[in-house]
Amino acid sequence: MAECQKLVTEFDQVVRELASAGERIAAVRRTQEELLRSGHPFGVSIKAKGTDLQHLWSRVNEVANERQQALQGAIQVHKFDQDADETLGWLEEKEAHQVALE
């Protein structure tokens, strides 16, 4: 469980970096739109690069969301295992106590 928590903490840093990058992506996209509106002679190249940027940004966010869900799922499994082990131990203790009384 501690290892999962460590991974979540480390991944939180990645999420913060992505949030910061989101601001940068938005600024680049605004510049792209301005250049395209102004009829820049390299408009085709600018548009293609903007499309590549958007696709990669979407993919990075998708992978980050998948990773975040996987980490949360792993924490839930570890928590379940811990709770189940504690409950099994408690039940075995009660069973041993009942057998001793017989």
mmCIF file of C-alpha atoms in Angstrom:
data_model
loop_
_atom_site.group_PDB
_atom_site.id
_atom_site.type_symbol
_atom_site.label_atom_id
_atom_site.label_comp_id
_atom_site.label_asym_id
_atom_site.label_seq_id
_atom_site.Cartn_x
_atom_site.Cartn_y
_atom_site.Cartn_z
ATOM 1 C CA MET A 1 0.000 0.000 0.000
ATOM 2 C CA ALA A 2 2.847 2.377 0.827
ATOM 3 C CA GLU A 3 4.358 1.772 -2.606
ATOM 4 C CA CYS A 4 1.039 2.682 -4.254
ATOM 5 C CA GLN A 5 0.819 5.848 -2.176
ATOM 6 C CA LYS A 6 4.357 6.739 -3.227
ATOM 7 C CA LEU A 7 3.450 6.252 -6.894
ATOM 8 C CA VAL A 8 0.341 8.403 -6.461
ATOM 9 C CA THR A 9 2.397 11.161 -4.857
ATOM 10 C CA GLU A 10 4.930 11.027 -7.688
ATOM 11 C CA PHE A 11 2.169 11.008 -10.281
ATOM 12 C CA ASP A 12 0.562 14.042 -8.643
ATOM 13 C CA GLN A 13 3.709 15.925 -9.666
ATOM 14 C CA VAL A 14 3.180 14.791 -13.263
ATOM 15 C CA VAL A 15 -0.420 16.031 -13.108
ATOM 16 C CA ARG A 16 0.791 19.424 -11.875
ATOM 17 C CA GLU A 17 3.307 19.571 -14.726
ATOM 18 C CA LEU A 18 0.563 18.727 -17.207
ATOM 19 C CA ALA A 19 -1.632 21.492 -15.812
ATOM 20 C CA SER A 20 1.223 23.924 -16.297
ATOM 21 C CA ALA A 21 1.820 22.582 -19.794
ATOM 22 C CA GLY A 22 -1.872 23.090 -20.532
ATOM 23 C CA GLU A 23 -1.375 26.822 -20.145
ATOM 24 C CA ARG A 24 1.559 26.665 -22.534
ATOM 25 C CA ILE A 25 -0.436 24.604 -25.042
ATOM 26 C CA ALA A 26 -3.268 27.141 -24.900
ATOM 27 C CA ALA A 27 -0.830 29.993 -25.544
ATOM 28 C CA VAL A 28 0.676 28.189 -28.531
ATOM 29 C CA ARG A 29 -2.803 27.488 -29.910
ATOM 30 C CA ARG A 30 -3.753 31.161 -29.550
ATOM 31 C CA THR A 31 -0.628 32.137 -31.466
ATOM 32 C CA GLN A 32 -1.473 29.567 -34.117
ATOM 33 C CA GLU A 33 -4.983 30.984 -34.498
ATOM 34 C CA GLU A 34 -3.629 34.538 -34.776
ATOM 35 C CA LEU A 35 -1.138 33.496 -37.445
ATOM 36 C CA LEU A 36 -3.789 31.640 -39.410
ATOM 37 C CA ARG A 37 -6.245 34.552 -39.172
ATOM 38 C CA SER A 38 -3.594 36.933 -40.438
ATOM 39 C CA GLY A 39 -3.113 34.782 -43.535
ATOM 40 C CA HIS A 40 0.486 33.873 -42.730
ATOM 41 C CA PRO A 41 2.299 32.487 -45.814
ATOM 42 C CA PHE A 42 3.215 29.312 -43.900
ATOM 43 C CA GLY A 43 -0.385 28.733 -42.867
ATOM 44 C CA VAL A 44 -0.464 25.122 -44.080
ATOM 45 C CA SER A 45 2.606 24.236 -42.025
ATOM 46 C CA ILE A 46 1.303 26.138 -38.997
ATOM 47 C CA LYS A 47 -2.034 24.349 -39.207
ATOM 48 C CA ALA A 48 -0.375 20.924 -39.568
ATOM 49 C CA LYS A 49 1.894 21.521 -36.595
ATOM 50 C CA GLY A 50 -1.064 22.747 -34.543
ATOM 51 C CA THR A 51 -2.972 19.585 -35.424
ATOM 52 C CA ASP A 52 0.004 17.449 -34.384
ATOM 53 C CA LEU A 53 0.261 19.407 -31.152
ATOM 54 C CA GLN A 54 -3.417 18.922 -30.359
ATOM 55 C CA HIS A 55 -3.328 15.187 -31.120
ATOM 56 C CA LEU A 56 -0.264 14.610 -28.963
ATOM 57 C CA TRP A 57 -1.666 16.769 -26.143
ATOM 58 C CA SER A 58 -4.905 14.777 -26.219
ATOM 59 C CA ARG A 59 -2.991 11.496 -26.164
ATOM 60 C CA VAL A 60 -0.784 12.580 -23.251
ATOM 61 C CA ASN A 61 -3.855 13.593 -21.250
ATOM 62 C CA GLU A 62 -5.611 10.344 -22.107
ATOM 63 C CA VAL A 63 -2.627 8.282 -20.948
ATOM 64 C CA ALA A 64 -2.339 10.376 -17.777
ATOM 65 C CA ASN A 65 -6.015 9.792 -16.979
ATOM 66 C CA GLU A 66 -5.614 6.058 -17.573
ATOM 67 C CA ARG A 67 -2.573 5.997 -15.282
ATOM 68 C CA GLN A 68 -4.407 7.928 -12.590
ATOM 69 C CA GLN A 69 -7.331 5.483 -12.729
ATOM 70 C CA ALA A 70 -4.953 2.511 -12.601
ATOM 71 C CA LEU A 71 -3.213 3.921 -9.535
ATOM 72 C CA GLN A 72 -6.527 4.565 -7.788
ATOM 73 C CA GLY A 73 -7.623 1.024 -8.641
ATOM 74 C CA ALA A 74 -4.394 -0.388 -7.222
ATOM 75 C CA ILE A 75 -4.908 1.547 -3.996
ATOM 76 C CA GLN A 76 -8.443 0.169 -3.721
ATOM 77 C CA VAL A 77 -7.177 -3.393 -4.218
ATOM 78 C CA HIS A 78 -4.448 -2.945 -1.609
ATOM 79 C CA LYS A 79 -6.953 -1.443 0.836
ATOM 80 C CA PHE A 80 -9.304 -4.382 0.225
ATOM 81 C CA ASP A 81 -6.475 -6.880 0.767
ATOM 82 C CA GLN A 82 -5.475 -5.148 3.985
ATOM 83 C CA ASP A 83 -9.062 -5.037 5.281
ATOM 84 C CA ALA A 84 -9.696 -8.645 4.258
ATOM 85 C CA ASP A 85 -6.495 -9.851 5.937
ATOM 86 C CA GLU A 86 -7.371 -8.018 9.155
ATOM 87 C CA THR A 87 -10.906 -9.421 9.103
ATOM 88 C CA LEU A 88 -9.677 -12.948 8.399
ATOM 89 C CA GLY A 89 -7.222 -12.666 11.280
ATOM 90 C CA TRP A 90 -9.989 -11.487 13.585
ATOM 91 C CA LEU A 91 -12.284 -14.347 12.485
ATOM 92 C CA GLU A 92 -9.539 -16.938 12.960
ATOM 93 C CA GLU A 93 -8.914 -15.553 16.424
ATOM 94 C CA LYS A 94 -12.627 -15.849 17.276
ATOM 95 C CA GLU A 95 -12.772 -19.347 15.829
ATOM 96 C CA ALA A 96 -9.766 -20.427 17.910
ATOM 97 C CA HIS A 97 -11.396 -18.933 20.979
ATOM 98 C CA GLN A 98 -14.643 -20.829 20.308
ATOM 99 C CA VAL A 99 -12.763 -24.099 19.781
ATOM 100 C CA ALA A 100 -10.910 -23.565 23.061
ATOM 101 C CA LEU A 101 -14.230 -23.123 24.875
ATOM 102 C CA GLU A 102 -15.606 -26.433 23.593
#
